[in-house]
CSV table of C-alpha atoms in Angstrom, one decimal:
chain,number,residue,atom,x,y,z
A,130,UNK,CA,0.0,0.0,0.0
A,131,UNK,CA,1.7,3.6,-0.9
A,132,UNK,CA,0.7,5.5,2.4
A,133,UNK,CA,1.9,9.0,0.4
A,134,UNK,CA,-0.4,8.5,-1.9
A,135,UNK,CA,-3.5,7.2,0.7
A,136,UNK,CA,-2.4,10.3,3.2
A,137,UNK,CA,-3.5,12.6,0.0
A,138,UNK,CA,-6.5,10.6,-1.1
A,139,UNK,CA,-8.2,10.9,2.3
A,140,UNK,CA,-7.1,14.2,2.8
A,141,UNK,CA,-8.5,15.8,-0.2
A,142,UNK,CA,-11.5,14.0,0.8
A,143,UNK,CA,-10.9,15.8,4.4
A,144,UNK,CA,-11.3,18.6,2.5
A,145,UNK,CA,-13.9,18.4,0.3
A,146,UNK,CA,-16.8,15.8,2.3
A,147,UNK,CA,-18.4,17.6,4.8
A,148,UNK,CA,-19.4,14.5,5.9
A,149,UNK,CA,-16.5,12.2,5.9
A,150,UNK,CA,-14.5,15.3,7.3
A,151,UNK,CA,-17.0,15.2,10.4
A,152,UNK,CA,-16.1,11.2,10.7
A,153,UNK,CA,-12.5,11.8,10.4
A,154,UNK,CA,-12.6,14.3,13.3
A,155,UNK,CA,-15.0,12.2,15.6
A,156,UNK,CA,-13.3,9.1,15.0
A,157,UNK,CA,-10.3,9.4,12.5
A,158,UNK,CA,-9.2,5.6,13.1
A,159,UNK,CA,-12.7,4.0,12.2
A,160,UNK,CA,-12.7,6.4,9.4
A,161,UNK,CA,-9.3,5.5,7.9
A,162,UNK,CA,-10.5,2.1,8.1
A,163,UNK,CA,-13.7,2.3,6.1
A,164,UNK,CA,-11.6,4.1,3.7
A,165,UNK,CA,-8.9,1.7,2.8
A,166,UNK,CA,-11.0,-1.4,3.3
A,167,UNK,CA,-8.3,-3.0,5.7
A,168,UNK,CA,-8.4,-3.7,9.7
A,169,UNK,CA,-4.8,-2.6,9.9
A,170,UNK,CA,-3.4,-3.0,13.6
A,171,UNK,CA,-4.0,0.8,15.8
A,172,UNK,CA,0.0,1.4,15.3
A,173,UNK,CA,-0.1,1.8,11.8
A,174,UNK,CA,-4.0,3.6,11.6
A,175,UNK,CA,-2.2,5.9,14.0
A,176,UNK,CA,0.9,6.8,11.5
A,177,UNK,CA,-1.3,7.2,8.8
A,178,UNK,CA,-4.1,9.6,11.1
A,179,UNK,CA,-0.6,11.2,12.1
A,180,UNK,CA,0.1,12.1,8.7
A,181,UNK,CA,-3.4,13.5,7.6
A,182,UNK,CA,-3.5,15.5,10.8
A,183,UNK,CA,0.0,16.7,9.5
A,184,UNK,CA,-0.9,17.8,6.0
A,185,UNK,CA,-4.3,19.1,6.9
A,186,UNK,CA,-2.5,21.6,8.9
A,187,UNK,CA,0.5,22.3,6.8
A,188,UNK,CA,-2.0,23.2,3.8
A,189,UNK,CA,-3.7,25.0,6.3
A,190,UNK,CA,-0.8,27.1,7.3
A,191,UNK,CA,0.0,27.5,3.7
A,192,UNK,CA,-3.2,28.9,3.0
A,193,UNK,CA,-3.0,31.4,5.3
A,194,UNK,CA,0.4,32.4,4.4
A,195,UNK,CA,-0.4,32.8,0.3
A,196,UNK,CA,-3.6,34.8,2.1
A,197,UNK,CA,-1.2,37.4,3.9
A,198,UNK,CA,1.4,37.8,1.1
A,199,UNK,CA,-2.0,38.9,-1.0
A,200,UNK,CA,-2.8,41.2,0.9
A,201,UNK,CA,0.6,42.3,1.1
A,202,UNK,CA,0.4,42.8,-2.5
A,203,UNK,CA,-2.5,45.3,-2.6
């Protein structure tokens, strides 16, 4: 299983599902689950929730950066 390449399947679906975002954030191991089809032991659910949490706030960050440096440019 490529784990870079499940990380930014589930979080563009973070992003864009209202729904599945609202499961992530209640329960983000039962949600990973459903999402890859596989019980996979809590250690490596947890690396892979670690890693979502990870690039949902880096984006975030970088979102809010480009924000600032556009209004910097006006």
């Amino acid at each position: 299983m490529d784990i870079k390449a499940k990380v930014d399947e589930i979080v563009s679906k973070v992003k864009n599902d209202k729904d599945f975002s609202k499961n992530f954030k209640e329960n983000p191991t039962k949600t990973i689950e459903s999402i890859i089809g596989v019980d996979l032991p809590d250690e490596e659910v947890n690396k892979i929730v670690s890693g979502i949490k990870a690039k949902l706030t880096a984006d975030d960050i970088g979102d809010k950066i480009g924000g600032l440096i556009g209004k910097f440019k006006k």
